[in-house]
Tab-separated table of C-alpha atoms in Angstrom:
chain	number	residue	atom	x	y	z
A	1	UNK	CA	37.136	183.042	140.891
A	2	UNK	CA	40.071	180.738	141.343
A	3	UNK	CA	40.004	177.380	143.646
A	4	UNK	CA	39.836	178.819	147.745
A	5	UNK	CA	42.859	176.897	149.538
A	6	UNK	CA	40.471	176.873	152.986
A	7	UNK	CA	43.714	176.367	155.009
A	8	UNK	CA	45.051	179.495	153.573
A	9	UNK	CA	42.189	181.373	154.334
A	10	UNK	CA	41.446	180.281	157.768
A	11	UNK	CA	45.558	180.844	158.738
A	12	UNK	CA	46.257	183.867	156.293
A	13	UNK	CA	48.332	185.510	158.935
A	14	UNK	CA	50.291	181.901	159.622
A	15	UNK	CA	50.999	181.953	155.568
A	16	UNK	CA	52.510	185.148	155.835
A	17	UNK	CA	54.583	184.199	158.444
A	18	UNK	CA	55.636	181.197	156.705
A	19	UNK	CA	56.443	183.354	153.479
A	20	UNK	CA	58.413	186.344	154.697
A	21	UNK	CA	59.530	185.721	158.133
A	22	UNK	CA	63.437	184.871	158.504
A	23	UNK	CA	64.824	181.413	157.185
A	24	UNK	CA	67.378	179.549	157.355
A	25	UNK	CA	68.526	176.666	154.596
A	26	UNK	CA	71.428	174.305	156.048
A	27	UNK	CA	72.222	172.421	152.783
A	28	UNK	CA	74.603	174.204	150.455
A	29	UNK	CA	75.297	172.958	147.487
A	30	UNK	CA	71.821	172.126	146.218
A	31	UNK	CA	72.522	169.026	144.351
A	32	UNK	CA	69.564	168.371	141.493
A	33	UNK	CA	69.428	164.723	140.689
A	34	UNK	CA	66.876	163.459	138.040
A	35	UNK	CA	63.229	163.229	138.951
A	36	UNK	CA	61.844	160.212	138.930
A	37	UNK	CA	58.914	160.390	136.941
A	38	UNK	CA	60.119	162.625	134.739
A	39	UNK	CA	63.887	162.005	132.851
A	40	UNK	CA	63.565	165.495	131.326
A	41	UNK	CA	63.625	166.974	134.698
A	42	UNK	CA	65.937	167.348	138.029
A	43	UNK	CA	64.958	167.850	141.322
A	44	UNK	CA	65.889	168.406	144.842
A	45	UNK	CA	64.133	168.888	148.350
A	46	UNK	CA	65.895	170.499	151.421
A	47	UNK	CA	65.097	171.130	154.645
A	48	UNK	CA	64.218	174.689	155.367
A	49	UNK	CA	64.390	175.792	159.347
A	50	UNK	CA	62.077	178.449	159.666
A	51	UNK	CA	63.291	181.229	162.825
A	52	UNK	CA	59.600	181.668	164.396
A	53	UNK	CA	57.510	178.004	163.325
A	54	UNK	CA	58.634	174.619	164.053
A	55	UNK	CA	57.087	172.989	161.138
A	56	UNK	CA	57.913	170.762	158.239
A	57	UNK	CA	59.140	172.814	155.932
A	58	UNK	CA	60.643	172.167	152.497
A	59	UNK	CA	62.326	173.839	149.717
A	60	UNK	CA	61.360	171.883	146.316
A	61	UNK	CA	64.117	172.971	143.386
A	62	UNK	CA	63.518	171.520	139.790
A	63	UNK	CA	64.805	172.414	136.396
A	64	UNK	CA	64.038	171.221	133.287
A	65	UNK	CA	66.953	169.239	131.574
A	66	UNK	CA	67.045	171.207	128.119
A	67	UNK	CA	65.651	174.251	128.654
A	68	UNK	CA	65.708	177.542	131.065
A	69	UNK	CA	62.771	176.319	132.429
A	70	UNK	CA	62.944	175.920	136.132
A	71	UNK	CA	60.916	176.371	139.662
A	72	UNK	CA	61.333	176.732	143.303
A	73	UNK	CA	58.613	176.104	145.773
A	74	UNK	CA	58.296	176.056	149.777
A	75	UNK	CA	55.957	173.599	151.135
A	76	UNK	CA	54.492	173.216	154.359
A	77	UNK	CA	52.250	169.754	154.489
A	78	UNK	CA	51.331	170.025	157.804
A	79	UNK	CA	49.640	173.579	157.054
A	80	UNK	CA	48.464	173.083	153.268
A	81	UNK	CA	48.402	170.135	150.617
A	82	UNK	CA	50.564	172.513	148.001
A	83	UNK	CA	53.307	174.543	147.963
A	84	UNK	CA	52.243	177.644	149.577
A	85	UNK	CA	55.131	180.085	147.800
A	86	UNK	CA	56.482	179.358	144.355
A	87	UNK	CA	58.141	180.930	141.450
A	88	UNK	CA	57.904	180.091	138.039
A	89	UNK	CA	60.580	180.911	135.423
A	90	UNK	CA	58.744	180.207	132.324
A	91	UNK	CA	55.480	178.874	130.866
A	92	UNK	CA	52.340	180.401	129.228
A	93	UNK	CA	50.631	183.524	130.589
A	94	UNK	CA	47.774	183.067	132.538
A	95	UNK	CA	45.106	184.610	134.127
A	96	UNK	CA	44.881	185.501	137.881
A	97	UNK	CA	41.388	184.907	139.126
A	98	UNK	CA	40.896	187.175	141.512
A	99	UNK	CA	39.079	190.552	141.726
A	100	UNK	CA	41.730	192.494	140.285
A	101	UNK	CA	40.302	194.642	137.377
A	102	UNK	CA	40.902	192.722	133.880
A	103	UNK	CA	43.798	194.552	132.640
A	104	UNK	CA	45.686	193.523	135.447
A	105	UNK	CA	44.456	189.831	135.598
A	106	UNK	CA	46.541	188.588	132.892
A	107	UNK	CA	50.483	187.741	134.716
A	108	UNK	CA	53.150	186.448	131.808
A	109	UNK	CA	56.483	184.473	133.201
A	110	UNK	CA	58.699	184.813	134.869
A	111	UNK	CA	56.681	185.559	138.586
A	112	UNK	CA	55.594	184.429	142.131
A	113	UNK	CA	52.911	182.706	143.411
A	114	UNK	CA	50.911	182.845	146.412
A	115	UNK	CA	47.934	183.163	148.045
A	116	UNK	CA	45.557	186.133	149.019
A	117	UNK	CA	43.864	186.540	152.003
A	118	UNK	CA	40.990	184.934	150.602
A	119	UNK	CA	42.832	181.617	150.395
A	120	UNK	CA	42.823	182.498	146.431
A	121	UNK	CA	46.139	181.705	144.754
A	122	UNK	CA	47.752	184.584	142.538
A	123	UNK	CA	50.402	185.179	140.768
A	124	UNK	CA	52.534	188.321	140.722
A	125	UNK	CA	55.966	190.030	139.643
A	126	UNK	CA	58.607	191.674	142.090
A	127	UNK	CA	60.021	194.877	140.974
A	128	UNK	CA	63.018	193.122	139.692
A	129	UNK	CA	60.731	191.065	137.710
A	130	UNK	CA	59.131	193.981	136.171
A	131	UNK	CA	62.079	194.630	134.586
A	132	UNK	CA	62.914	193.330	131.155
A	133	UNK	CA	66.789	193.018	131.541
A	134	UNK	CA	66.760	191.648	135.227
A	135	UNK	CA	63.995	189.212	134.755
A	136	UNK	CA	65.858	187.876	131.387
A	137	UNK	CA	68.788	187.211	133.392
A	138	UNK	CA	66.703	185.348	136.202
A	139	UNK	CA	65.030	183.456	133.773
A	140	UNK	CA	68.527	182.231	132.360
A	141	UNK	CA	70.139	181.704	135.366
A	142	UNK	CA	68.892	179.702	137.954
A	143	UNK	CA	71.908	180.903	140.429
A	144	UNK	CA	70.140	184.226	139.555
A	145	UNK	CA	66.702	182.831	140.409
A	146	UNK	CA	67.349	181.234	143.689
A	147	UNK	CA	69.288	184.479	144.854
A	148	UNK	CA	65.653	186.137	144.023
A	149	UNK	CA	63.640	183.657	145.469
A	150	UNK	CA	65.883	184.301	148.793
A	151	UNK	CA	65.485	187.859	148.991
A	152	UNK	CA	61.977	187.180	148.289
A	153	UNK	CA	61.135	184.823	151.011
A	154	UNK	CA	63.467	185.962	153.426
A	155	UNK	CA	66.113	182.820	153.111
A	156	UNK	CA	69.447	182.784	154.644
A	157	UNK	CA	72.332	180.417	154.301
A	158	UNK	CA	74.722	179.633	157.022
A	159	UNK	CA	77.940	181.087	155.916
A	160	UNK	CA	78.804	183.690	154.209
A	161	UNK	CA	76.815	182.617	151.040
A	162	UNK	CA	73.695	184.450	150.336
A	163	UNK	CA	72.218	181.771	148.131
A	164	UNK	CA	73.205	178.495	147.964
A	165	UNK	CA	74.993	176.882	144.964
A	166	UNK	CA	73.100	174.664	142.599
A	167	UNK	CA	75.023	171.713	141.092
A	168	UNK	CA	73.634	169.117	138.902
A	169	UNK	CA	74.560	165.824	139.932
A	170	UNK	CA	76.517	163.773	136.952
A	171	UNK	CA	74.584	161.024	135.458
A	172	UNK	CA	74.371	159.333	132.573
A	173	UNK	CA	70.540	158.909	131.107
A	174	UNK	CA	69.605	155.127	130.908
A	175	UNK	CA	70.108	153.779	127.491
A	176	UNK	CA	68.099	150.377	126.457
A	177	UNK	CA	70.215	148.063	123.955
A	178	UNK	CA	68.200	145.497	122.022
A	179	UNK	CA	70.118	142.612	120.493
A	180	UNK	CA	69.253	140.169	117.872
């Protein structure tokens, strides 16, 4: 059995709200800017206005530098310590620790995560993710994989925009000169 998130299961049906109810995202473009711990990675944090809860409420993008490797999260502090919704585009397969039977414990990447009932986090694929071809493209295309997240989730942009656009915001990675 997995870690419980207590606040998860104590306010399942508030997390379910949170997930799938209509939302709105006001900042379009996106614009990643290098983390900073992390120079091999970009980031961003928006404000996400949520049509039922007045809460804090935060859409976390990042992307790794070199690779296709990217996630999106939403993140509620005042209702949980973690991100309560997030997709992963790559990584190792892992196991999901709940009382599924074993063959359908083990969840490869791309996928969701979330939380049962049971305040147990899980991780799971979308039909579109269950497919080879569309999950390939998702994977490879983070304009691709915020447009899923959206549908997912329940995002809207203002505009006509279904999903915002993602620029990377030109830099120029510190270089240290020594002189002797």
């Amino acid at each position: 059995m997995s870690k419980i998130n207590f606040d998860v299961r104590d306010n399942y049906e508030y997390l379910q709200e949170l997930s799938y109810e209509k939302k709105n995202l006001n900042t379009n473009p996106i614009v990643l800017q290098p983390k900073r711990n992390n120079g091999d990675w970009l980031k961003q944090s928006t404000k996400i206005d949520h049509s039922t809860i007045n809460e804090n409420i935060t859409l976390i993008v990042e992307k790794k530098i070199s690779l296709y490797k990217y996630g999106i999260k939403l993140h509620c502090p005042d209702f949980t310590e973690k991100p309560y919704f997030r997709f992963d585009s790559d990584g190792p397969a892992h196991r999901n620790k709940t009382e599924l039977p074993l063959s359908e414990q083990k969840i490869t990447t791309p996928h969701f995560n979330t939380y049962d009932e049971k305040g147990q986090e899980f991780a799971y694929k979308s039909d579109a993710l269950k497919n080879e071809k569309d999950a390939k493209a998702i994977v490879e295309n983070l304009d691709f994989g915020i447009s899923h997240f959206f549908q997912e989730t329940n995002i809207k942009t203002k505009g006509k925009q279904e999903f915002p656009e993602i620029k990377v915001l030109s830099y120029t990675p510190s270089v240290c000169f020594m002189f002797f």
